[in-house]
CSV table of C-alpha atoms in Angstrom, one decimal:
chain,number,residue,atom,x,y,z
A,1311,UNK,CA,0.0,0.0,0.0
A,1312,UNK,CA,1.2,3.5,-1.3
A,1313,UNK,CA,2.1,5.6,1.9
A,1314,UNK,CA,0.4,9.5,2.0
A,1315,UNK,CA,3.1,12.1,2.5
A,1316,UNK,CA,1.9,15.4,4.3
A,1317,UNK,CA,3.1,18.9,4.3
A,1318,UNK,CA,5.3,19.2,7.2
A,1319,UNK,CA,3.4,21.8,9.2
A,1320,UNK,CA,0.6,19.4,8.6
A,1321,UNK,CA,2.4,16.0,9.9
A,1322,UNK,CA,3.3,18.0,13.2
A,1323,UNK,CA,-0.5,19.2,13.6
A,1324,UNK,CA,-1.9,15.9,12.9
A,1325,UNK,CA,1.0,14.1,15.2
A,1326,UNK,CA,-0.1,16.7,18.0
A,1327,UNK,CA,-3.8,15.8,17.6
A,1328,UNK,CA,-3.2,12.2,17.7
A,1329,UNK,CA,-1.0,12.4,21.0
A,1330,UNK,CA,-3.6,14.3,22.9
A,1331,UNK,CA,-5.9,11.8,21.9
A,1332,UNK,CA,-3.8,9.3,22.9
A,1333,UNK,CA,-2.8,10.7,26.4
A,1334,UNK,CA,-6.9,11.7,27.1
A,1335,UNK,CA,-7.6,7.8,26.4
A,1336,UNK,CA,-4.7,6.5,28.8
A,1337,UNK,CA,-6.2,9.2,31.5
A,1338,UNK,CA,-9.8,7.5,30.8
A,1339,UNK,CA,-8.3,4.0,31.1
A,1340,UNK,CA,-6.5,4.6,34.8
A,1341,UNK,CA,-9.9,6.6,36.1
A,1342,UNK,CA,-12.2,3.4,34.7
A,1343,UNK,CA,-10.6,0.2,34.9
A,1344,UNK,CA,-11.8,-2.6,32.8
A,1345,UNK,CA,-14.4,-4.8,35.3
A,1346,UNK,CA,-14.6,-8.1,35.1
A,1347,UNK,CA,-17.4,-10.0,33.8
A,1348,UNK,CA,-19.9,-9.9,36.3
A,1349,UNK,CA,-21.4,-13.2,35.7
A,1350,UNK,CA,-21.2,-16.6,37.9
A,1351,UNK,CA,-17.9,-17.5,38.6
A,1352,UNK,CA,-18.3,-20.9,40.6
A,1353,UNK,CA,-20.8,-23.2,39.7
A,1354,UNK,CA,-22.1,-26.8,41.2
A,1355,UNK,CA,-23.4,-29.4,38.5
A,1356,UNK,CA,-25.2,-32.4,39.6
A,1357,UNK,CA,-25.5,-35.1,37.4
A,1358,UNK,CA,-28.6,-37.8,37.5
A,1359,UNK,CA,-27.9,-40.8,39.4
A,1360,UNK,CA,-31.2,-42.4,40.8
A,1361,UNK,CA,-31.1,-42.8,44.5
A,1362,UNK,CA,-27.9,-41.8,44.6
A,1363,UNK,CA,-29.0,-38.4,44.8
A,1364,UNK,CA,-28.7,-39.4,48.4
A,1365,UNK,CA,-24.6,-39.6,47.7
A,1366,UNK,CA,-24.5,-36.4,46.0
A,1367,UNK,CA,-25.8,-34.8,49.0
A,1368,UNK,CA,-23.9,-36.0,51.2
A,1369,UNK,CA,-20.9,-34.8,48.9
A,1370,UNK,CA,-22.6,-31.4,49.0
A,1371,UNK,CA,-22.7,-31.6,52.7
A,1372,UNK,CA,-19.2,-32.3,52.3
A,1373,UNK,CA,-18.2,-29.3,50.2
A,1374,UNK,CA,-20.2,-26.7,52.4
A,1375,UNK,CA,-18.1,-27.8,55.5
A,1376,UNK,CA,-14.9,-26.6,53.6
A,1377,UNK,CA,-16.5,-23.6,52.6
A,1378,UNK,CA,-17.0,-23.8,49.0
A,1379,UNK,CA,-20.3,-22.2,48.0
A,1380,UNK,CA,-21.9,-21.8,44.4
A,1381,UNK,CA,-22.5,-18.4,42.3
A,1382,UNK,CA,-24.4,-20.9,40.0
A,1383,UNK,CA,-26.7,-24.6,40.5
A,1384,UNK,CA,-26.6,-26.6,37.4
A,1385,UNK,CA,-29.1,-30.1,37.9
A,1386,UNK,CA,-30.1,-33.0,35.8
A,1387,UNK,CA,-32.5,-35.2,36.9
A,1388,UNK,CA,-32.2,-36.5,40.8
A,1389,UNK,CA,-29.5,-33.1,40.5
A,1390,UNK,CA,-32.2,-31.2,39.5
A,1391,UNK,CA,-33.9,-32.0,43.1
A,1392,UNK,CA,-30.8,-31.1,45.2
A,1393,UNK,CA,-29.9,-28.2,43.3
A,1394,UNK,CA,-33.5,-26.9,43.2
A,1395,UNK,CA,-33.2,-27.2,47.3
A,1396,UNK,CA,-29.9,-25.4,47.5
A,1397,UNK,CA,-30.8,-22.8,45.2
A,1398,UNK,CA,-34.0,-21.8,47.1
A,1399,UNK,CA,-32.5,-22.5,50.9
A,1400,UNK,CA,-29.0,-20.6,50.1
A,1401,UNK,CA,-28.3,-21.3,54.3
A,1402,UNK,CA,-25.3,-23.2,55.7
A,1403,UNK,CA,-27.6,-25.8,56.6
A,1404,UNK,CA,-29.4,-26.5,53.9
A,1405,UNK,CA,-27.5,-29.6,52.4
A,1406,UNK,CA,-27.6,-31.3,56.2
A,1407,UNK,CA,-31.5,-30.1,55.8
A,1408,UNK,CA,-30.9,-32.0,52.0
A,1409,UNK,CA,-29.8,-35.4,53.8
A,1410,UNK,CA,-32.4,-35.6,55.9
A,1411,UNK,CA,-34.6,-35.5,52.9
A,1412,UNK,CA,-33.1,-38.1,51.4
A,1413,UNK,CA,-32.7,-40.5,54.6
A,1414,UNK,CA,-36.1,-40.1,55.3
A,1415,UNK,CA,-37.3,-41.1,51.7
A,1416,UNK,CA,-39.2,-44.3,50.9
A,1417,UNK,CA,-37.8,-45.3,48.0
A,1418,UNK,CA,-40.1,-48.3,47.2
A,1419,UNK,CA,-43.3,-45.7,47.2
A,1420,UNK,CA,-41.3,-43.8,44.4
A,1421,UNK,CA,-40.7,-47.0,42.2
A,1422,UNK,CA,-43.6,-48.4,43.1
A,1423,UNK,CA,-44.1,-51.7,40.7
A,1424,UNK,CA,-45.4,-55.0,39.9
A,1425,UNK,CA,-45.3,-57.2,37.5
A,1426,UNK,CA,-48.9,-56.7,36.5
A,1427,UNK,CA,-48.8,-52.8,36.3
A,1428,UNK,CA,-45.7,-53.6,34.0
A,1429,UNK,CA,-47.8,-56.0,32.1
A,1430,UNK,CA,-50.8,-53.5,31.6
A,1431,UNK,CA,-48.4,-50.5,30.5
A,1432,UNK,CA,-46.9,-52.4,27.7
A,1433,UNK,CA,-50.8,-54.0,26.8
A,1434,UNK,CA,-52.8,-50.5,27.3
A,1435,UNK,CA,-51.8,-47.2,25.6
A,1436,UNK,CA,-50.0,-45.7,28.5
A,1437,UNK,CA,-47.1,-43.5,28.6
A,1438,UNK,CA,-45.4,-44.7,30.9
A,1439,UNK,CA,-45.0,-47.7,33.8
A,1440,UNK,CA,-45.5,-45.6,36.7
A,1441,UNK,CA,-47.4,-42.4,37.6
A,1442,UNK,CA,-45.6,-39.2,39.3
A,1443,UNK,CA,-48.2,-39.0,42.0
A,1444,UNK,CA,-45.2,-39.8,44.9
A,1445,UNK,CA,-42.6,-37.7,43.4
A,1446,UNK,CA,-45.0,-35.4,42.8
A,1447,UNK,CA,-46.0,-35.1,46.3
A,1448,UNK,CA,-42.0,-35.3,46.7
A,1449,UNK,CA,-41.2,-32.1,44.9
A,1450,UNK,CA,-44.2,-30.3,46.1
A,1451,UNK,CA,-43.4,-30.5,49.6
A,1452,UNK,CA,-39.6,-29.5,49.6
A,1453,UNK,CA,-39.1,-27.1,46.1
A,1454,UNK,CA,-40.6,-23.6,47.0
A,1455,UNK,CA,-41.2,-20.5,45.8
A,1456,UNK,CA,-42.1,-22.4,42.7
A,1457,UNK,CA,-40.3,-19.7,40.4
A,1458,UNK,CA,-36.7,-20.1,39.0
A,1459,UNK,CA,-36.1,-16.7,39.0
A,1460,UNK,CA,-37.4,-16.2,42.7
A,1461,UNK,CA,-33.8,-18.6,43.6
A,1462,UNK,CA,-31.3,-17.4,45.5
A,1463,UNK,CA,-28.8,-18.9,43.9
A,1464,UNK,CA,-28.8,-18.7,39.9
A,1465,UNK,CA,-30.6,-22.3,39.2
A,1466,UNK,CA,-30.3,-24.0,35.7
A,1467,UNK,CA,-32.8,-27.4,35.0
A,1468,UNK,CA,-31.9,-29.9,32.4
A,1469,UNK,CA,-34.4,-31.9,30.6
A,1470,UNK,CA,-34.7,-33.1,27.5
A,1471,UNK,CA,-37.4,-31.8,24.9
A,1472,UNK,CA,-38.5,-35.1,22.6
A,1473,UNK,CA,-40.9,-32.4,20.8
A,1474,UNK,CA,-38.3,-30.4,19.5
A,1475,UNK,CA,-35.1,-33.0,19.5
A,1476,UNK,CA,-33.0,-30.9,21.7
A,1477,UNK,CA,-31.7,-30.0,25.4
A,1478,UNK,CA,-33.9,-28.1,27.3
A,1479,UNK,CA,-32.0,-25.8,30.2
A,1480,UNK,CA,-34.9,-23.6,32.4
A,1481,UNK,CA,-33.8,-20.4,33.9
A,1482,UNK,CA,-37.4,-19.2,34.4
A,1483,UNK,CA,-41.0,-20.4,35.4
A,1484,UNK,CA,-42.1,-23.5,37.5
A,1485,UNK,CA,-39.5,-25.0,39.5
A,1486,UNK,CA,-41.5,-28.1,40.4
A,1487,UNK,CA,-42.3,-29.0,36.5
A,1488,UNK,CA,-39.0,-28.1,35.6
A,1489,UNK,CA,-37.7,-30.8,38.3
A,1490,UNK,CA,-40.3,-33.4,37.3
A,1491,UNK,CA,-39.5,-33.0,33.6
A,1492,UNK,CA,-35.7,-33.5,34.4
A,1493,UNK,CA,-36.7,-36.6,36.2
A,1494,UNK,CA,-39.1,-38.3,34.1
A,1495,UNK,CA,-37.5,-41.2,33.2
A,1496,UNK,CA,-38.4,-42.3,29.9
A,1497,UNK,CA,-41.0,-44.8,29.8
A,1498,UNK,CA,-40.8,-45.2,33.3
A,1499,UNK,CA,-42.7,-42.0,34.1
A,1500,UNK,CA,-44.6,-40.1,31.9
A,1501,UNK,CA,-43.2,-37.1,29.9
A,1502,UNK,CA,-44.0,-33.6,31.1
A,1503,UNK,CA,-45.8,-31.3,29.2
A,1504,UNK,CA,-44.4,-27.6,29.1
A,1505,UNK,CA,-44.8,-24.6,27.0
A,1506,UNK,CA,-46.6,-27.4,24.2
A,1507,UNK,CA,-43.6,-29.5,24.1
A,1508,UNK,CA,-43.0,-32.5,25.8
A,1509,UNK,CA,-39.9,-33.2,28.5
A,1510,UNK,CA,-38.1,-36.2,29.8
A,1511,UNK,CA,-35.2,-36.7,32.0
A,1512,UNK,CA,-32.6,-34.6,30.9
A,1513,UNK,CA,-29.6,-37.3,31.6
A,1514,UNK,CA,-30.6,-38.1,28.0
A,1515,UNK,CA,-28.7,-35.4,26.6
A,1516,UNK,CA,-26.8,-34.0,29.4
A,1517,UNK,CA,-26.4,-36.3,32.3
A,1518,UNK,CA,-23.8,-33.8,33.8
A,1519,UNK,CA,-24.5,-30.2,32.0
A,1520,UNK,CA,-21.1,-28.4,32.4
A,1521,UNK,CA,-21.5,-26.6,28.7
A,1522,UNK,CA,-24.4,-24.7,30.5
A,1523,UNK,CA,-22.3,-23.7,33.4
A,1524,UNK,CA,-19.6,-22.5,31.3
A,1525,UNK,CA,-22.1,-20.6,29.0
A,1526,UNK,CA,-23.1,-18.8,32.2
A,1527,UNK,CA,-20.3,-17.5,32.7
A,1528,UNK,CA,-18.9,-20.4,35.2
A,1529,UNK,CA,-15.0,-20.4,35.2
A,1530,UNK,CA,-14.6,-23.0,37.8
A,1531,UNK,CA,-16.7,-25.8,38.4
A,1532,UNK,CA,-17.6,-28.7,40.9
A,1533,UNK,CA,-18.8,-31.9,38.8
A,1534,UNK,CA,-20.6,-34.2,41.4
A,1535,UNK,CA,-21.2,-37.2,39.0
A,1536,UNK,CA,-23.1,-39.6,40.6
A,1537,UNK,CA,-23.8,-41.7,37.5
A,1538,UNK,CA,-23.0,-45.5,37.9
A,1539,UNK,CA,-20.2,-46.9,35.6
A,1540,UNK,CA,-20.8,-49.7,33.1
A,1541,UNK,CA,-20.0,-53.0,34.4
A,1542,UNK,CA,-18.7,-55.7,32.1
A,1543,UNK,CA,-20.9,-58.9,32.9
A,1544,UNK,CA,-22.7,-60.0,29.7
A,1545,UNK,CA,-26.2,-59.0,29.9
A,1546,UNK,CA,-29.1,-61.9,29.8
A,1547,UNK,CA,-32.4,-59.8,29.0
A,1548,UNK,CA,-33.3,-57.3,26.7
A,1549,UNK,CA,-34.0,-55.2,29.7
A,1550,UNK,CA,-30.3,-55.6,30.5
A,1551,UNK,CA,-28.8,-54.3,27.4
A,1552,UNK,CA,-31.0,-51.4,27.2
A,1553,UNK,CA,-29.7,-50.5,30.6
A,1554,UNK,CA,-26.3,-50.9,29.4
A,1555,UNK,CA,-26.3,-48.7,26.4
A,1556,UNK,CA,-27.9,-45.9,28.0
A,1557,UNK,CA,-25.1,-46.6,31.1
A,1558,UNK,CA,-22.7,-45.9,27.9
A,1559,UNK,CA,-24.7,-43.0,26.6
A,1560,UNK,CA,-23.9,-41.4,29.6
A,1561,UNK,CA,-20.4,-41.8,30.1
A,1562,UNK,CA,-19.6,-40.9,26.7
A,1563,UNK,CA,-21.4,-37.8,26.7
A,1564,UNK,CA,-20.0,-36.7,30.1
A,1565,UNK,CA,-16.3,-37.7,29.0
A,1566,UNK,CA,-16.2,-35.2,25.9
A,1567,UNK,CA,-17.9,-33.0,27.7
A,1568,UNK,CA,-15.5,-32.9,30.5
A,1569,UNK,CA,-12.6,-32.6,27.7
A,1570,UNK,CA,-14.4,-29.9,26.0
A,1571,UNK,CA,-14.9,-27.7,28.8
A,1572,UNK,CA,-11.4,-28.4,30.8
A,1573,UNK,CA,-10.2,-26.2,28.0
A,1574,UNK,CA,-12.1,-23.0,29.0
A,1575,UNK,CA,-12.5,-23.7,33.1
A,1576,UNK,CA,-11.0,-25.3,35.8
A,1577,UNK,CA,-13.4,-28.3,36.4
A,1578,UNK,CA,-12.9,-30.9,39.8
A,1579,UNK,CA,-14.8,-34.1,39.6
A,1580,UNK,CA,-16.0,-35.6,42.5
A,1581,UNK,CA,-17.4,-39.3,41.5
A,1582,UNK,CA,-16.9,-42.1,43.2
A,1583,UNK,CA,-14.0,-44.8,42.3
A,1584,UNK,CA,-14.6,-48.5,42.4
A,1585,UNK,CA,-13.9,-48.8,46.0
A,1586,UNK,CA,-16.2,-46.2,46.8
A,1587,UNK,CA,-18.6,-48.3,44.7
A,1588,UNK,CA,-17.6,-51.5,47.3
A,1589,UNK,CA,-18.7,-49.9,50.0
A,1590,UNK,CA,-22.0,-48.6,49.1
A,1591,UNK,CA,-23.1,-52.0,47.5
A,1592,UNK,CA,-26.0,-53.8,49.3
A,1593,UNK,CA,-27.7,-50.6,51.1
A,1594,UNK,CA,-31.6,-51.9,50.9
A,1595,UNK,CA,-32.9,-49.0,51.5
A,1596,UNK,CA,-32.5,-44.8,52.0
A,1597,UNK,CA,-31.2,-44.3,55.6
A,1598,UNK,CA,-28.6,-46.8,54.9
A,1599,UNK,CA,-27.5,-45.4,52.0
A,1600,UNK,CA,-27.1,-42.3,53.5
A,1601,UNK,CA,-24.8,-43.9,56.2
A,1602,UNK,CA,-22.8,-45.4,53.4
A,1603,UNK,CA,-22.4,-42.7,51.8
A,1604,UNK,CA,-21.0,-40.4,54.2
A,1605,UNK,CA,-17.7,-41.7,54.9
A,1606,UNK,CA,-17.9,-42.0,50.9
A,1607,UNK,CA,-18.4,-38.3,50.3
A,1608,UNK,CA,-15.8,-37.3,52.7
A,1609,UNK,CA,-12.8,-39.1,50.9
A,1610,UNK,CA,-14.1,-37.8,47.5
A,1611,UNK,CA,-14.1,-34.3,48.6
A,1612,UNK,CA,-10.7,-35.2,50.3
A,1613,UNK,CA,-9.7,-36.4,47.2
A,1614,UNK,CA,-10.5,-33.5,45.4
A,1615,UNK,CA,-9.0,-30.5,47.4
A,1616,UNK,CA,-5.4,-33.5,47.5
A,1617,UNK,CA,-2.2,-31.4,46.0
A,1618,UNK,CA,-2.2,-33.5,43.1
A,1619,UNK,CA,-5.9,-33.6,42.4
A,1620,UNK,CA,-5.7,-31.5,39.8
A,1621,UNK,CA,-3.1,-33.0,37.9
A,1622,UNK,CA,-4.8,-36.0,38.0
A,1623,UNK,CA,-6.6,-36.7,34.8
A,1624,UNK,CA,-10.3,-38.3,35.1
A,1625,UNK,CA,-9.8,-42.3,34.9
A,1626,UNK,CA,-11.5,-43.2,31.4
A,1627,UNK,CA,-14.5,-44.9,31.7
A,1628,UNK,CA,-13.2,-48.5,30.1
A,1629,UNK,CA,-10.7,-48.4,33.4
A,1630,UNK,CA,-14.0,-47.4,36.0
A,1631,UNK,CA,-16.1,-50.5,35.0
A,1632,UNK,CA,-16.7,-53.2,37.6
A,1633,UNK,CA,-17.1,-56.4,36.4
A,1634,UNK,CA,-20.8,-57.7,37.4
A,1635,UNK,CA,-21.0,-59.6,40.3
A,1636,UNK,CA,-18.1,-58.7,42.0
A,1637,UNK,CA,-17.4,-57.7,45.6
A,1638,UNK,CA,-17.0,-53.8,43.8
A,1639,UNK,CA,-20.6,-53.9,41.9
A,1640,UNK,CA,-22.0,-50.7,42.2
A,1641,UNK,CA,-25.4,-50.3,44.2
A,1642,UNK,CA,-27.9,-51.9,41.9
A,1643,UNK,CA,-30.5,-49.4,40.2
A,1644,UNK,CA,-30.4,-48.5,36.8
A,1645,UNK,CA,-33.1,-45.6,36.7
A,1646,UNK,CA,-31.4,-42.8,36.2
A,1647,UNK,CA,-33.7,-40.0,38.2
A,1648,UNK,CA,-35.4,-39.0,41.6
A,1649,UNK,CA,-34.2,-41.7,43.7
């Protein structure tokens, strides 16, 4: 490009005016300092998990009693329950209050099932196995104001929109429906209808939602996955393999979305390893669970805030199986929602 000579006198008059232009700028600059985004800066996601909602609690539990507190609640499914509570009870106490919940549940009223109901859902033109009526009555009583907006805490709901194709993320309107839609387990309870558009559990497409988080401005991130690993024992129904490939879906999905996001924040996992698994194998029912899964919690969380936890890179999944039937098998439920 050919350069424009000026007249001298004019060069000096023009070099002048761009000099006090530049000195009024740098003057502007020191008197208003460039602020920094003013979004959420640390954000909890909560991944499905079925009843072990009741371990993610207790890791929540956990993390409040070293202090760490969320600028953002991210939930999917059974995390779409516990960050629902968080978000609208922003009080030290409210993830001991959160345990309680979940010890005191009843977790046969919630799966409530026989083999004839199962029979007459697949014979009749239902939706679904089982009604919503208990976990209805279950998000009712405990998620209130009913408003997203009305949270404390920023709140984000997963679920999955089968109307449309796509992944659903609530920042406004019913709490409750935007809790059972997250949680309605395809075929297992009936889809929720909202805004025209019908919603299933949102572990479909985003078991563990960090995109969202990072999209709202999240630059570091606590991942409580809860989500069971596959194991490796050869399946013998059809039921079986179904459960499998959508154990597989899920872990897939999480990994590259743990990769993706690690490149734009600082992300520390907290999911149990296989001995974890070990230890809360066999709990029959929710108050044992919960006593399982404290000591549990504690030596994630430990894990986490270890010198070396961040260097160390998230196990692949293919290394986190348990082979079926062995003394590590993880606690036996495969629905992936409200406990």
């Amino acid at each position: 490009m050919a350069r424009i000579r000026l007249p001298p006198g004019l060069r000096q008059s023009a070099g002048a005016g761009l000099r006090s232009v530049a000195h009024r700028l740098a003057r502007r600059s020191q008197a208003a300092p460039t602020e920094e985004p003013s979004g959420p800066r640390t954000a909890f996601v909560l991944s499905g998990g079925a009843r072990l909602g009741a371990l993610q609690a207790t890791i929540l539990r956990a993390l409040y009693d070293r202090g760490v507190r969320p600028d953002l609640l991210v939930g999917t499914s059974a995390g779409a329950f516990n960050a629902a509570y968080l978000a609208f009870h922003p009080d030290d106490g409210a993830p001991e209050e959160l345990v309680e919940i979940w010890r005191g549940l009843r977790f046969e009223r919630i799966f409530a099932q026989s083999a004839l109901r199962v029979a007459l859902a697949f014979t009749r033109r239902r939706e679904s196995v089982l009604g919503v009526d208990q976990l209805r009555h279950l998000v009712d009583t405990h998620i209130h104001p009913d408003a997203i907006e009305a949270a404390a805490v920023p709140l984000r709901l997963v679920a999955s929109d089968i109307t449309a194709g796509e992944k659903r993320v609530f920042r406004e309107g019913s709490a409750r429906r935007a809790v059972l839609a997250s949680s309605a387990i395809p075929g297992v309870f009936p889809p929720v209808e909202i805004d025209g558009h019908l919603h299933v559990d949102g572990g479909l497409l985003a078991n563990l939602d960090l995109e969202t988080a990072v999209a709202e401005g999240a630059r570091e991130i606590y991942a409580i996955d809860v989500s069971q690993p596959p194991d490796t024992g050869r399946p013998r129904r059809f039921l079986d393999v179904i459960g499998r490939s959508v154990e597989v879906m899920l872990n897939h999905r999480s990994e590259l979305a743990l990769r993706h996001v690690r490149r734009v924040a600082t992300v520390h996992l907290l999911h149990p390893e296989p001995g974890d698994w070990r230890e809360l194998a066999g709990a029959s029912d929710a108050r044992s669970l919960v006593e399982r899964a404290t000591p549990v919690a504690e030596r994630i969380v430990e894990r986490t805030f270890a010198p070396s936890a961040e260097a160390a890179p998230r196990e692949p999944a293919a290394r986190r199986r348990v082979p079926k039937g062995s003394a590590a098998a993880p606690v036996p439920i495969r629905h992936d929602s409200l406990p």
